[in-house]
CSV table of C-alpha atoms (C1' of nucleotides) in Angstrom, one decimal:
chain,number,residue,atom,x,y,z
I,1,MET,CA,11.7,-28.5,-18.3
I,2,THR,CA,13.9,-27.2,-17.0
I,3,PRO,CA,14.3,-23.2,-16.9
I,4,ALA,CA,17.6,-22.9,-18.0
I,5,LYS,CA,19.2,-23.8,-21.5
I,6,LEU,CA,21.0,-27.5,-20.6
I,7,PRO,CA,22.9,-30.0,-22.4
I,8,ALA,CA,20.6,-32.8,-24.1
I,9,TYR,CA,21.4,-34.9,-21.9
I,10,GLU,CA,21.1,-33.5,-18.6
I,11,GLN,CA,18.4,-32.7,-19.4
I,12,VAL,CA,16.9,-35.9,-20.0
I,13,LYS,CA,19.0,-37.3,-16.8
I,14,ALA,CA,17.4,-34.6,-15.1
I,15,PHE,CA,14.0,-36.2,-16.7
I,16,ILE,CA,15.0,-39.9,-15.3
I,17,LYS,CA,15.9,-38.8,-11.3
I,18,THR,CA,12.3,-35.9,-11.4
I,19,GLN,CA,10.1,-38.8,-12.3
I,20,ILE,CA,11.9,-41.5,-9.4
I,21,SER,CA,12.3,-38.7,-6.6
I,22,ARG,CA,7.9,-38.2,-7.6
I,23,GLY,CA,7.4,-42.0,-7.0
I,24,VAL,CA,6.3,-42.4,-10.9
I,25,TRP,CA,9.1,-44.5,-11.4
I,26,ARG,CA,10.1,-47.1,-8.0
I,27,ALA,CA,13.4,-49.2,-7.2
I,28,GLY,CA,12.8,-51.7,-10.1
I,29,ASP,CA,10.4,-50.2,-12.7
I,30,ALA,CA,11.7,-50.4,-16.3
I,31,VAL,CA,13.0,-47.3,-17.1
I,32,PRO,CA,11.9,-46.6,-21.2
I,33,SER,CA,14.6,-48.1,-23.6
I,34,GLU,CA,17.5,-46.3,-25.2
I,35,SER,CA,15.6,-45.8,-28.6
I,36,ALA,CA,12.4,-45.1,-26.8
I,37,LEU,CA,13.3,-41.9,-25.2
I,38,GLN,CA,15.7,-41.0,-28.6
I,39,GLN,CA,12.2,-40.6,-30.3
I,40,GLN,CA,10.5,-39.1,-26.8
I,41,PHE,CA,13.2,-36.0,-26.7
I,42,GLY,CA,14.3,-35.7,-30.9
I,43,ILE,CA,17.7,-36.4,-30.1
I,44,SER,CA,20.9,-38.8,-31.1
I,45,ARG,CA,20.9,-42.4,-29.3
I,46,MET,CA,24.7,-41.2,-28.5
I,47,THR,CA,23.2,-39.0,-26.0
I,48,VAL,CA,20.7,-40.6,-24.5
I,49,ASN,CA,23.5,-43.3,-23.7
I,50,ARG,CA,25.4,-40.9,-22.6
I,51,ALA,CA,22.7,-39.9,-19.7
I,52,MET,CA,22.1,-43.1,-18.9
I,53,LYS,CA,24.7,-44.2,-18.4
I,54,GLU,CA,25.8,-41.3,-16.3
I,55,LEU,CA,23.0,-42.2,-13.5
I,56,ALA,CA,23.9,-45.4,-13.9
I,57,VAL,CA,27.3,-45.1,-12.5
I,58,GLU,CA,25.9,-42.4,-10.2
I,59,GLY,CA,23.9,-45.1,-8.8
I,60,VAL,CA,20.8,-44.3,-9.3
I,61,VAL,CA,19.5,-47.3,-12.5
I,62,THR,CA,21.1,-49.9,-12.8
I,63,ARG,CA,21.5,-51.4,-16.6
I,64,ILE,CA,21.7,-55.1,-17.5
I,65,GLN,CA,23.1,-55.7,-21.3
I,66,GLY,CA,20.4,-57.6,-23.7
I,67,SER,CA,17.3,-56.4,-21.0
I,68,GLY,CA,16.8,-53.6,-19.9
I,69,THR,CA,17.5,-50.6,-17.6
I,70,VAL,CA,14.9,-50.4,-14.1
I,71,VAL,CA,15.2,-48.2,-11.6
I,72,ALA,CA,17.7,-48.9,-8.4
I,73,GLN,CA,16.9,-50.3,-5.3
I,74,LEU,CA,18.3,-47.6,-3.2
I,75,HIS,CA,18.7,-48.9,-0.3
I,76,ARG,CA,21.8,-47.7,0.5
I,77,ILE,CA,23.3,-44.0,0.5
I,78,SER,CA,25.8,-43.4,-1.8
I,79,SER,CA,28.7,-40.4,-0.6
I,80,THR,CA,32.4,-39.6,-2.1
I,81,LEU,CA,34.3,-39.6,1.1
I,82,ALA,CA,37.8,-37.6,0.7
I,83,ILE,CA,40.6,-38.5,2.9
I,84,ARG,CA,43.2,-35.4,2.3
I,85,ASP,CA,45.9,-33.7,3.6
I,86,ILE,CA,44.5,-32.5,7.0
I,87,HIS,CA,47.8,-28.9,6.3
I,88,ASP,CA,45.3,-28.3,3.4
I,89,GLU,CA,42.6,-28.9,5.0
I,90,ILE,CA,42.6,-26.7,7.4
I,91,LEU,CA,43.9,-24.0,5.1
I,92,GLU,CA,40.5,-24.1,3.1
I,93,ARG,CA,38.9,-23.7,6.7
I,94,GLY,CA,41.2,-20.5,7.7
I,95,HIS,CA,42.5,-21.5,10.4
I,96,ARG,CA,46.6,-22.1,10.9
I,97,HIS,CA,47.8,-25.2,10.9
I,98,SER,CA,50.4,-26.4,13.0
I,99,THR,CA,53.0,-29.4,13.9
I,100,THR,CA,54.7,-30.7,16.9
I,101,VAL,CA,57.0,-33.7,15.7
I,102,LEU,CA,57.2,-36.2,18.9
I,103,THR,CA,59.4,-39.6,17.3
I,104,VAL,CA,61.7,-40.0,13.7
I,105,GLU,CA,63.3,-42.8,13.6
I,106,ALA,CA,64.3,-45.9,12.1
I,107,MET,CA,62.9,-49.3,13.4
I,108,ARG,CA,62.0,-52.9,12.7
I,109,ALA,CA,59.2,-54.2,11.4
I,110,ASP,CA,57.6,-57.1,13.9
I,111,ALA,CA,55.2,-59.4,12.5
I,112,ALA,CA,52.4,-57.6,12.1
I,113,LEU,CA,53.8,-54.5,11.0
I,114,ALA,CA,56.2,-57.0,8.6
I,115,GLN,CA,52.7,-58.5,7.4
I,116,VAL,CA,51.6,-55.6,6.6
I,117,PHE,CA,53.5,-54.4,4.2
I,118,LYS,CA,55.2,-57.7,2.8
I,119,LEU,CA,57.5,-57.5,4.5
I,120,ARG,CA,59.5,-59.7,6.7
I,121,THR,CA,59.9,-59.8,10.2
I,122,GLY,CA,62.8,-57.2,11.9
I,123,ALA,CA,62.6,-54.7,8.0
I,124,ARG,CA,63.9,-51.9,8.3
I,125,LEU,CA,60.7,-49.0,8.1
I,126,PHE,CA,60.9,-45.4,9.6
I,127,HIS,CA,58.4,-44.7,11.7
I,128,SER,CA,56.9,-40.9,13.2
I,129,VAL,CA,54.6,-40.1,15.8
I,130,LEU,CA,52.4,-36.3,15.0
I,131,VAL,CA,50.4,-33.9,16.6
I,132,HIS,CA,48.4,-32.0,14.1
I,133,PHE,CA,47.0,-28.6,15.8
I,134,GLU,CA,44.2,-26.5,14.3
I,135,ASP,CA,44.9,-22.9,15.9
I,136,GLY,CA,46.7,-24.3,17.9
I,137,VAL,CA,44.1,-27.3,19.0
I,138,ALA,CA,45.3,-31.2,18.7
I,139,ILE,CA,43.2,-32.8,15.9
I,140,GLN,CA,45.3,-35.1,15.3
I,141,LEU,CA,47.3,-37.6,16.6
I,142,GLU,CA,49.5,-38.6,13.2
I,143,ASP,CA,51.7,-42.3,14.0
I,144,ARG,CA,52.8,-43.8,10.9
I,145,HIS,CA,54.7,-46.1,9.8
I,146,VAL,CA,57.1,-46.0,6.2
I,147,ASN,CA,58.2,-48.6,3.6
I,148,PRO,CA,62.2,-47.0,2.7
I,149,ALA,CA,61.7,-48.3,-0.1
I,150,SER,CA,58.7,-45.9,-1.0
I,151,ALA,CA,60.3,-43.5,0.1
I,152,PRO,CA,64.7,-43.1,0.8
I,153,HIS,CA,64.7,-40.4,2.8
I,154,TYR,CA,61.5,-39.9,4.9
I,155,LEU,CA,63.8,-39.2,8.1
I,156,GLU,CA,65.1,-36.4,6.8
I,157,LEU,CA,62.4,-34.2,6.0
I,158,ASP,CA,60.8,-31.1,8.1
I,159,PHE,CA,57.7,-32.0,9.4
I,160,ASN,CA,56.6,-28.2,10.2
I,161,ALA,CA,57.3,-27.9,6.6
I,162,CYS,CA,55.8,-30.6,4.6
I,163,THR,CA,53.6,-32.9,6.1
I,164,PRO,CA,53.9,-37.1,5.7
I,165,THR,CA,50.6,-36.9,3.6
I,166,HIS,CA,52.3,-34.5,1.4
I,167,TYR,CA,55.5,-35.7,0.6
I,168,LEU,CA,54.7,-39.0,0.5
I,169,LEU,CA,52.1,-38.1,-2.3
I,170,GLU,CA,54.1,-36.2,-3.9
I,171,HIS,CA,57.4,-39.0,-3.9
I,172,ALA,CA,55.3,-42.2,-4.4
I,173,PRO,CA,52.7,-41.9,-6.4
I,174,LEU,CA,49.5,-43.1,-4.7
I,175,THR,CA,48.2,-46.2,-6.3
I,176,GLU,CA,45.7,-47.9,-3.8
I,177,ALA,CA,44.5,-46.8,-1.0
I,178,SER,CA,42.1,-48.6,2.0
I,179,TYR,CA,41.0,-47.4,5.4
I,180,SER,CA,38.9,-47.9,8.2
I,181,ILE,CA,37.0,-45.9,10.8
I,182,GLU,CA,36.1,-46.9,14.3
I,183,ALA,CA,35.9,-45.3,17.5
I,184,GLY,CA,38.2,-46.2,20.1
I,185,LEU,CA,40.0,-44.6,23.1
I,186,ALA,CA,43.3,-42.7,23.5
I,187,SER,CA,45.3,-44.3,26.0
I,188,ALA,CA,46.5,-42.6,29.0
I,189,GLN,CA,49.8,-41.4,26.4
I,190,GLU,CA,48.1,-40.1,23.5
I,191,ALA,CA,45.7,-37.7,25.5
I,192,ARG,CA,48.7,-36.7,27.0
I,193,GLN,CA,49.8,-35.9,23.4
I,194,LEU,CA,46.4,-34.7,22.3
I,195,GLY,CA,46.1,-32.5,25.8
I,196,ILE,CA,42.9,-34.3,26.6
I,197,LYS,CA,41.1,-36.0,29.4
I,198,ARG,CA,42.2,-39.9,29.4
I,199,GLY,CA,39.3,-42.4,28.7
I,200,GLU,CA,38.3,-39.1,25.5
I,201,PRO,CA,36.9,-41.3,22.6
I,202,CYS,CA,38.3,-40.9,19.4
I,203,LEU,CA,38.2,-42.1,16.1
I,204,VAL,CA,40.5,-43.2,15.0
I,205,MET,CA,41.0,-44.2,11.5
I,206,THR,CA,43.8,-46.6,9.6
I,207,ARG,CA,45.0,-46.6,6.3
I,208,SER,CA,47.7,-48.1,4.5
I,209,THR,CA,48.6,-46.9,1.1
I,210,VAL,CA,50.3,-49.0,-1.9
I,211,SER,CA,52.7,-46.7,-4.4
I,212,GLY,CA,53.4,-49.2,-7.7
I,213,PRO,CA,54.7,-52.4,-5.9
I,214,HIS,CA,55.3,-51.9,-2.5
I,215,VAL,CA,53.1,-50.8,0.8
I,216,ALA,CA,53.7,-47.1,1.0
I,217,SER,CA,52.8,-46.1,4.2
I,218,LEU,CA,50.6,-47.8,7.4
I,219,ALA,CA,49.2,-45.0,9.2
I,220,ARG,CA,46.7,-45.0,12.9
I,221,LEU,CA,45.2,-41.3,12.8
I,222,LEU,CA,43.5,-40.2,16.0
I,223,TYR,CA,41.0,-37.7,16.6
I,224,PRO,CA,39.5,-36.1,19.4
I,225,GLY,CA,35.7,-37.1,18.8
I,226,ASN,CA,34.7,-34.2,19.9
I,227,ARG,CA,36.9,-31.8,17.7
I,228,TYR,CA,36.3,-33.7,14.5
I,229,SER,CA,33.5,-35.3,12.2
I,230,PHE,CA,33.5,-36.7,8.7
I,231,SER,CA,31.0,-36.0,6.6
I,232,GLY,CA,29.1,-36.3,3.5
I,233,ASN,CA,26.3,-36.1,1.5
I,234,PHE,CA,23.9,-37.5,-0.8
I,235,GLN,CA,21.6,-36.0,-4.0
I,236,LEU,CA,19.7,-37.8,-5.7
H,1,MET,CA,50.6,-53.0,-23.0
H,2,THR,CA,47.5,-55.1,-22.0
H,3,PRO,CA,46.1,-58.3,-22.7
H,4,ALA,CA,43.2,-58.6,-23.0
H,5,LYS,CA,41.0,-57.6,-26.0
H,6,LEU,CA,39.7,-54.4,-23.9
H,7,PRO,CA,38.0,-51.3,-25.3
H,8,ALA,CA,39.2,-48.7,-27.0
H,9,TYR,CA,38.5,-46.2,-24.5
H,10,GLU,CA,39.7,-48.5,-21.3
H,11,GLN,CA,42.8,-49.2,-23.6
H,12,VAL,CA,43.5,-45.0,-23.0
H,13,LYS,CA,42.6,-45.3,-19.8
H,14,ALA,CA,45.2,-47.6,-18.1
H,15,PHE,CA,47.6,-45.5,-20.8
H,16,ILE,CA,46.9,-42.5,-19.4
H,17,LYS,CA,47.0,-44.3,-15.1
H,18,THR,CA,49.9,-45.7,-15.8
H,19,GLN,CA,52.0,-43.2,-17.0
H,20,ILE,CA,50.5,-41.6,-14.1
H,21,SER,CA,51.2,-44.4,-11.4
H,22,ARG,CA,54.8,-45.1,-13.3
H,23,GLY,CA,56.1,-41.3,-12.1
H,24,VAL,CA,55.5,-40.2,-15.8
H,25,TRP,CA,53.9,-37.7,-15.4
H,26,ARG,CA,53.5,-35.9,-12.2
H,27,ALA,CA,50.4,-33.6,-10.6
H,28,GLY,CA,50.4,-31.1,-12.6
H,29,ASP,CA,52.1,-31.9,-16.0
H,30,ALA,CA,49.7,-31.9,-18.9
H,31,VAL,CA,47.9,-34.8,-20.8
H,32,PRO,CA,48.4,-35.5,-23.9
H,33,SER,CA,45.3,-33.5,-26.2
H,34,GLU,CA,41.7,-35.3,-27.2
H,35,SER,CA,43.3,-34.9,-30.6
H,36,ALA,CA,47.1,-36.2,-30.3
H,37,LEU,CA,45.9,-39.2,-27.9
H,38,GLN,CA,43.6,-39.8,-31.4
H,39,GLN,CA,46.2,-39.7,-33.5
H,40,GLN,CA,48.5,-41.7,-31.3
H,41,PHE,CA,46.0,-44.8,-30.9
H,42,GLY,CA,44.3,-44.9,-34.1
H,43,ILE,CA,40.7,-44.2,-32.7
H,44,SER,CA,38.0,-41.4,-33.3
H,45,ARG,CA,37.8,-38.1,-30.4
H,46,MET,CA,34.8,-39.1,-29.3
H,47,THR,CA,36.0,-42.3,-28.4
H,48,VAL,CA,39.5,-40.3,-26.1
H,49,ASN,CA,37.0,-37.8,-25.5
H,50,ARG,CA,34.8,-40.4,-23.0
H,51,ALA,CA,38.4,-42.2,-21.7
H,52,MET,CA,38.9,-38.5,-20.6
H,53,LYS,CA,35.7,-37.5,-19.0
H,54,GLU,CA,35.5,-41.0,-16.9
H,55,LEU,CA,39.1,-40.1,-15.9
H,56,ALA,CA,38.0,-36.6,-14.9
H,57,VAL,CA,35.6,-38.1,-12.9
H,58,GLU,CA,37.5,-39.8,-11.4
H,59,GLY,CA,39.7,-37.7,-10.3
H,60,VAL,CA,42.7,-38.8,-12.2
H,61,VAL,CA,42.9,-35.8,-14.6
H,62,THR,CA,41.6,-32.2,-14.4
H,63,ARG,CA,40.2,-30.7,-17.2
H,64,ILE,CA,39.8,-26.6,-18.5
H,65,GLN,CA,37.9,-25.9,-21.2
H,66,GLY,CA,40.0,-24.3,-24.0
H,67,SER,CA,43.2,-25.1,-22.3
H,68,GLY,CA,44.0,-28.5,-21.8
H,69,THR,CA,43.9,-31.7,-19.5
H,70,VAL,CA,46.4,-31.9,-16.5
H,71,VAL,CA,46.5,-34.5,-13.7
H,72,ALA,CA,45.3,-34.2,-11.4
H,73,GLN,CA,46.7,-32.9,-7.7
H,74,LEU,CA,45.8,-36.6,-6.1
H,75,HIS,CA,45.7,-34.8,-2.4
H,76,ARG,CA,42.6,-36.9,-1.4
H,77,ILE,CA,41.9,-40.7,-1.6
H,78,SER,CA,38.2,-40.5,-2.3
H,79,SER,CA,36.2,-43.6,-2.2
H,80,THR,CA,32.9,-44.1,-2.0
H,81,LEU,CA,31.1,-44.3,1.2
H,82,ALA,CA,28.1,-46.5,1.0
H,83,ILE,CA,25.5,-46.2,3.7
H,84,ARG,CA,22.2,-49.5,4.2
H,85,ASP,CA,19.8,-50.7,5.7
H,86,ILE,CA,21.2,-52.8,8.7
H,87,HIS,CA,19.4,-55.6,7.6
H,88,ASP,CA,20.9,-56.5,4.1
H,89,GLU,CA,24.7,-55.5,5.6
H,90,ILE,CA,23.9,-58.0,8.4
H,91,LEU,CA,22.2,-60.7,5.7
H,92,GLU,CA,24.8,-60.3,3.7
H,93,ARG,CA,28.1,-61.2,5.9
H,94,GLY,CA,25.9,-64.3,6.1
H,95,HIS,CA,24.6,-64.0,10.3
H,96,ARG,CA,20.7,-62.8,12.0
H,97,HIS,CA,19.5,-59.7,12.4
H,98,SER,CA,16.8,-59.7,15.3
H,99,THR,CA,15.5,-56.0,16.9
H,100,THR,CA,14.5,-54.8,19.6
H,101,VAL,CA,12.2,-52.3,19.3
H,102,LEU,CA,12.4,-49.3,23.0
H,103,THR,CA,10.0,-46.6,22.0
H,104,VAL,CA,7.2,-45.6,19.3
H,105,GLU,CA,5.9,-42.8,20.1
H,106,ALA,CA,4.4,-39.8,18.9
H,107,MET,CA,5.5,-36.3,20.1
H,108,ARG,CA,5.8,-32.5,20.0
H,109,ALA,CA,8.9,-31.1,17.9
H,110,ASP,CA,11.7,-29.4,20.0
H,111,ALA,CA,13.5,-25.7,18.8
H,112,ALA,CA,16.1,-27.8,17.6
H,113,LEU,CA,14.5,-30.8,16.1
H,114,ALA,CA,11.4,-28.1,14.5
H,115,GLN,CA,14.7,-26.2,12.7
H,116,VAL,CA,15.7,-29.4,11.4
H,117,PHE,CA,12.7,-30.9,9.8
H,118,LYS,CA,12.3,-27.2,9.0
H,119,LEU,CA,8.7,-27.6,11.1
H,120,ARG,CA,7.6,-24.8,13.6
H,121,THR,CA,8.1,-25.7,16.8
H,122,GLY,CA,5.5,-28.1,19.1
H,123,ALA,CA,4.9,-29.8,15.4
H,124,ARG,CA,3.8,-33.3,15.7
H,125,LEU,CA,6.2,-36.4,14.7
H,126,PHE,CA,7.1,-39.5,14.6
H,127,HIS,CA,10.1,-41.4,17.4
H,128,SER,CA,11.2,-44.3,17.7
H,129,VAL,CA,13.9,-46.1,19.4
H,130,LEU,CA,15.7,-49.5,18.9
H,131,VAL,CA,18.6,-52.0,19.0
H,132,HIS,CA,20.1,-54.0,16.1
H,133,PHE,CA,21.6,-57.4,16.9
H,134,GLU,CA,23.8,-59.1,14.9
H,135,ASP,CA,24.1,-63.0,15.6
H,136,GLY,CA,22.2,-62.3,19.5
H,137,VAL,CA,24.8,-59.1,19.5
H,138,ALA,CA,23.8,-55.5,19.9
H,139,ILE,CA,25.9,-53.2,17.1
H,140,GLN,CA,23.7,-50.4,16.2
H,141,LEU,CA,21.2,-48.3,18.7
H,142,GLU,CA,18.7,-46.5,16.3
H,143,ASP,CA,17.1,-43.3,17.7
H,144,ARG,CA,14.9,-42.0,14.9
H,145,HIS,CA,12.5,-38.6,14.8
H,146,VAL,CA,10.2,-38.6,11.4
H,147,ASN,CA,8.4,-36.4,9.6
H,148,PRO,CA,4.7,-37.6,9.3
H,149,ALA,CA,4.3,-35.6,6.0
H,150,SER,CA,6.1,-38.5,5.2
H,151,ALA,CA,5.3,-41.6,6.0
H,152,PRO,CA,2.2,-41.3,7.9
H,153,HIS,CA,1.6,-44.7,8.7
H,154,TYR,CA,5.1,-45.5,10.3
H,155,LEU,CA,3.5,-46.0,13.8
H,156,GLU,CA,2.0,-49.4,13.0
H,157,LEU,CA,4.3,-50.6,11.7
H,158,ASP,CA,6.7,-53.9,12.4
H,159,PHE,CA,9.8,-53.2,13.1
H,160,ASN,CA,10.7,-56.4,13.9
H,161,ALA,CA,9.7,-57.5,10.3
H,162,CYS,CA,10.8,-53.8,8.5
H,163,THR,CA,13.3,-52.1,8.7
H,164,PRO,CA,12.9,-47.9,9.6
H,165,THR,CA,15.6,-47.5,7.1
H,166,HIS,CA,13.8,-49.9,4.7
H,167,TYR,CA,10.3,-48.6,5.1
H,168,LEU,CA,11.2,-45.2,4.2
H,169,LEU,CA,13.6,-46.3,1.8
H,170,GLU,CA,10.2,-47.7,-0.1
H,171,HIS,CA,7.7,-44.9,0.8
H,172,ALA,CA,9.6,-41.8,0.7
H,173,PRO,CA,11.6,-41.4,-2.1
H,174,LEU,CA,15.1,-40.1,-1.0
H,175,THR,CA,16.5,-37.0,-3.0
H,176,GLU,CA,18.9,-35.7,-0.5
H,177,ALA,CA,20.7,-36.8,2.4
H,178,SER,CA,23.8,-35.5,4.6
H,179,TYR,CA,25.3,-37.4,7.5
H,180,SER,CA,28.4,-37.1,9.8
H,181,ILE,CA,30.2,-39.3,11.9
H,182,GLU,CA,31.9,-38.7,15.4
H,183,ALA,CA,33.3,-40.7,18.2
H,184,GLY,CA,31.8,-39.8,21.4
H,185,LEU,CA,30.4,-42.0,24.8
H,186,ALA,CA,27.6,-43.8,25.4
H,187,SER,CA,25.5,-42.3,27.8
H,188,ALA,CA,24.6,-44.7,30.6
H,189,GLN,CA,21.5,-45.3,29.5
H,190,GLU,CA,22.2,-45.9,26.1
H,191,ALA,CA,24.9,-48.6,27.0
H,192,ARG,CA,22.9,-50.6,29.3
H,193,GLN,CA,20.5,-50.6,26.3
H,194,LEU,CA,23.4,-52.1,23.4
H,195,GLY,CA,24.5,-53.9,26.7
H,196,ILE,CA,28.3,-52.5,26.7
H,197,LYS,CA,30.3,-50.7,29.6
H,198,ARG,CA,28.9,-47.5,30.6
H,199,GLY,CA,32.1,-45.0,29.2
H,200,GLU,CA,32.1,-47.3,26.5
H,201,PRO,CA,33.6,-45.4,22.9
H,202,CYS,CA,31.3,-45.2,20.4
H,203,LEU,CA,31.1,-44.2,16.4
H,204,VAL,CA,28.1,-41.5,16.3
H,205,MET,CA,26.5,-41.0,12.9
H,206,THR,CA,23.6,-38.3,12.5
H,207,ARG,CA,21.8,-38.5,9.3
H,208,SER,CA,18.7,-36.5,7.8
H,209,THR,CA,17.0,-37.4,4.9
H,210,VAL,CA,14.9,-35.9,2.2
H,211,SER,CA,12.4,-36.6,0.2
H,212,GLY,CA,10.5,-34.2,-2.2
H,213,PRO,CA,9.1,-31.2,-0.3
H,214,HIS,CA,10.2,-32.7,3.4
H,215,VAL,CA,13.2,-33.2,5.3
H,216,ALA,CA,12.1,-36.9,6.5
H,217,SER,CA,13.6,-38.5,8.8
H,218,LEU,CA,16.8,-37.8,11.5
H,219,ALA,CA,18.7,-40.5,12.9
H,220,ARG,CA,21.1,-40.8,15.3
H,221,LEU,CA,23.3,-44.0,15.2
H,222,LEU,CA,25.0,-45.4,18.2
H,223,TYR,CA,28.0,-48.4,17.6
H,224,PRO,CA,30.1,-49.6,19.6
H,225,GLY,CA,33.1,-48.6,18.7
H,226,ASN,CA,34.4,-52.1,19.2
H,227,ARG,CA,32.0,-54.2,16.7
H,228,TYR,CA,31.6,-51.8,14.0
H,229,SER,CA,33.1,-50.0,11.8
H,230,PHE,CA,33.2,-48.1,8.5
H,231,SER,CA,35.6,-49.5,5.5
H,232,GLY,CA,36.2,-48.1,2.7
H,233,ASN,CA,39.3,-48.9,-0.8
H,234,PHE,CA,40.6,-46.2,-2.9
H,235,GLN,CA,42.3,-47.9,-6.5
H,236,LEU,CA,44.2,-46.1,-8.5
K,1,DC,C1',14.7,-64.0,-33.6
K,2,DA,C1',13.6,-59.4,-32.5
K,3,DG,C1',15.1,-55.7,-28.8
K,4,DT,C1',18.7,-54.2,-25.7
K,5,DG,C1',22.5,-52.1,-23.9
K,6,DG,C1',27.9,-51.4,-25.2
K,7,DT,C1',31.5,-49.5,-28.4
K,8,DC,C1',32.7,-47.0,-32.1
K,9,DT,C1',32.7,-43.9,-36.3
K,10,DA,C1',33.8,-39.7,-38.5
K,11,DG,C1',32.3,-36.2,-39.2
K,12,DA,C1',30.5,-31.0,-37.1
K,13,DC,C1',29.4,-26.6,-34.0
K,14,DC,C1',30.6,-24.2,-30.0
K,15,DA,C1',33.0,-21.6,-25.7
K,16,DC,C1',36.8,-20.6,-24.5
K,17,DC,C1',42.2,-19.5,-23.5
K,18,DG,C1',46.5,-18.2,-24.1
K,19,DA,C1',49.6,-16.2,-27.4
M,1,DC,C1',43.8,-16.4,-34.3
M,2,DG,C1',44.8,-21.5,-33.2
M,3,DG,C1',44.0,-25.0,-29.7
M,4,DT,C1',41.1,-27.1,-26.5
M,5,DG,C1',37.2,-29.7,-23.9
M,6,DG,C1',32.5,-29.8,-24.9
M,7,DT,C1',29.0,-31.3,-26.9
M,8,DC,C1',26.0,-33.3,-30.6
M,9,DT,C1',24.5,-35.9,-35.0
M,10,DA,C1',23.7,-40.4,-37.2
M,11,DG,C1',24.8,-44.1,-39.0
M,12,DA,C1',27.2,-48.8,-37.4
M,13,DC,C1',28.5,-53.7,-35.8
M,14,DC,C1',28.7,-56.3,-31.7
M,15,DA,C1',27.2,-59.2,-27.0
M,16,DC,C1',23.9,-60.3,-24.4
M,17,DT,C1',18.9,-61.2,-23.4
M,18,DG,C1',14.7,-62.7,-23.4
M,19,DG,C1',10.8,-65.4,-25.2
DNA sequence: CAGTGGTCTAGACCACCGA
DNA sequence: CGGTGGTCTAGACCACTGG
């Protein structure tokens, strides 16, 4: 079936995937049991089990203990969306990254911020606003609030040398994060800061991160619509 | 350590994750070898191996054969972005889904479309434009081109009963897909079709799908910015 | 009840890395 | 070379499902 010398469990996975993508087995159909595949391939059950477990993780099949394995309802396309330090991202594209720092300050949480950070209204927070440039073109406006409990020395940083994202990942080990991506318009001020026209569409990512017991940071990231996109792909 | 009776491999995973999130081990630090953990927990190496393999898949650690296992550089937040049939998505939110069909036609591929579909210019394609409503509010404009080779009866469908996405997933088993998400503006026509103001920001998802030997479909999905968002979260 | 998947063991051989 | 992870085996016991 497969030309190269693949590990046995990969051969099993490839076999299952081929049957599905060729339409031999359709969503909801039963997949042969582990013992059946064990005999068919002449390998041990642990090896078959590994193959099937990985397929289940990939979302290709659904397994129900005591019942069996069926081809998953592929009514979704799943792919991993990686959210990375913009500095690394730009360097990897072979471009130059630079930063303009617009604001670095301590401030007091209003009711909304207090709720996000699970602190009381009026609690002390750090606040920074930066613009990130890729080869001199603004691609991200980063408006960030930081919990002093997670990064007490945040205000002393040189953000030209180390991005907030980088610093926080280093000093506040990440335990949890959530994000949402929507479309929005740049305000007059934001447009000026990004060097785009007012009313230009932007991707708006809002992201909060948790480190240990604290909500470490809340970031609002604004990307000019025609200069940035999130992309990904799915296979099989 | 852990209160409930967890499987051994889960206990190992939890131990490693705890050490990392507490900052005991930092990015780049070595993780104990499989044989060390095997002795520490009094379990077999296969079980330790399973735990470490899963942590590597999750991106928590990096393993190098012959060298060892180190705590991964967590300079990214990875999460699964699921792209699903909008019909299912709306129903799951407990809302009502309806569709208006604006266009259903056969047409000829221009150079750009031909390239995407890997067909010659002038090749026959199907084309549909639909608006999807959630409880009567327009949330998606779906402009889609379909390869007749993948879905010969596409034009005969009743899109009020079955979304294009649903039909294609059923009839053209998915083998590959890629997408990109950007911000854009609705054109005057699109704004009218979605019932929004001209110049309103929108999320624009462009998605192409491959089924077996054919590029099956290319969709341009327009979401009014304030009515839809992609979101996700990451743990650990 | 028999069959399924979930977990686990105690070995084994290999490819690879660094000293 | 010794230590690492990558793979594999031939058993085992369990929890769960279905008829």
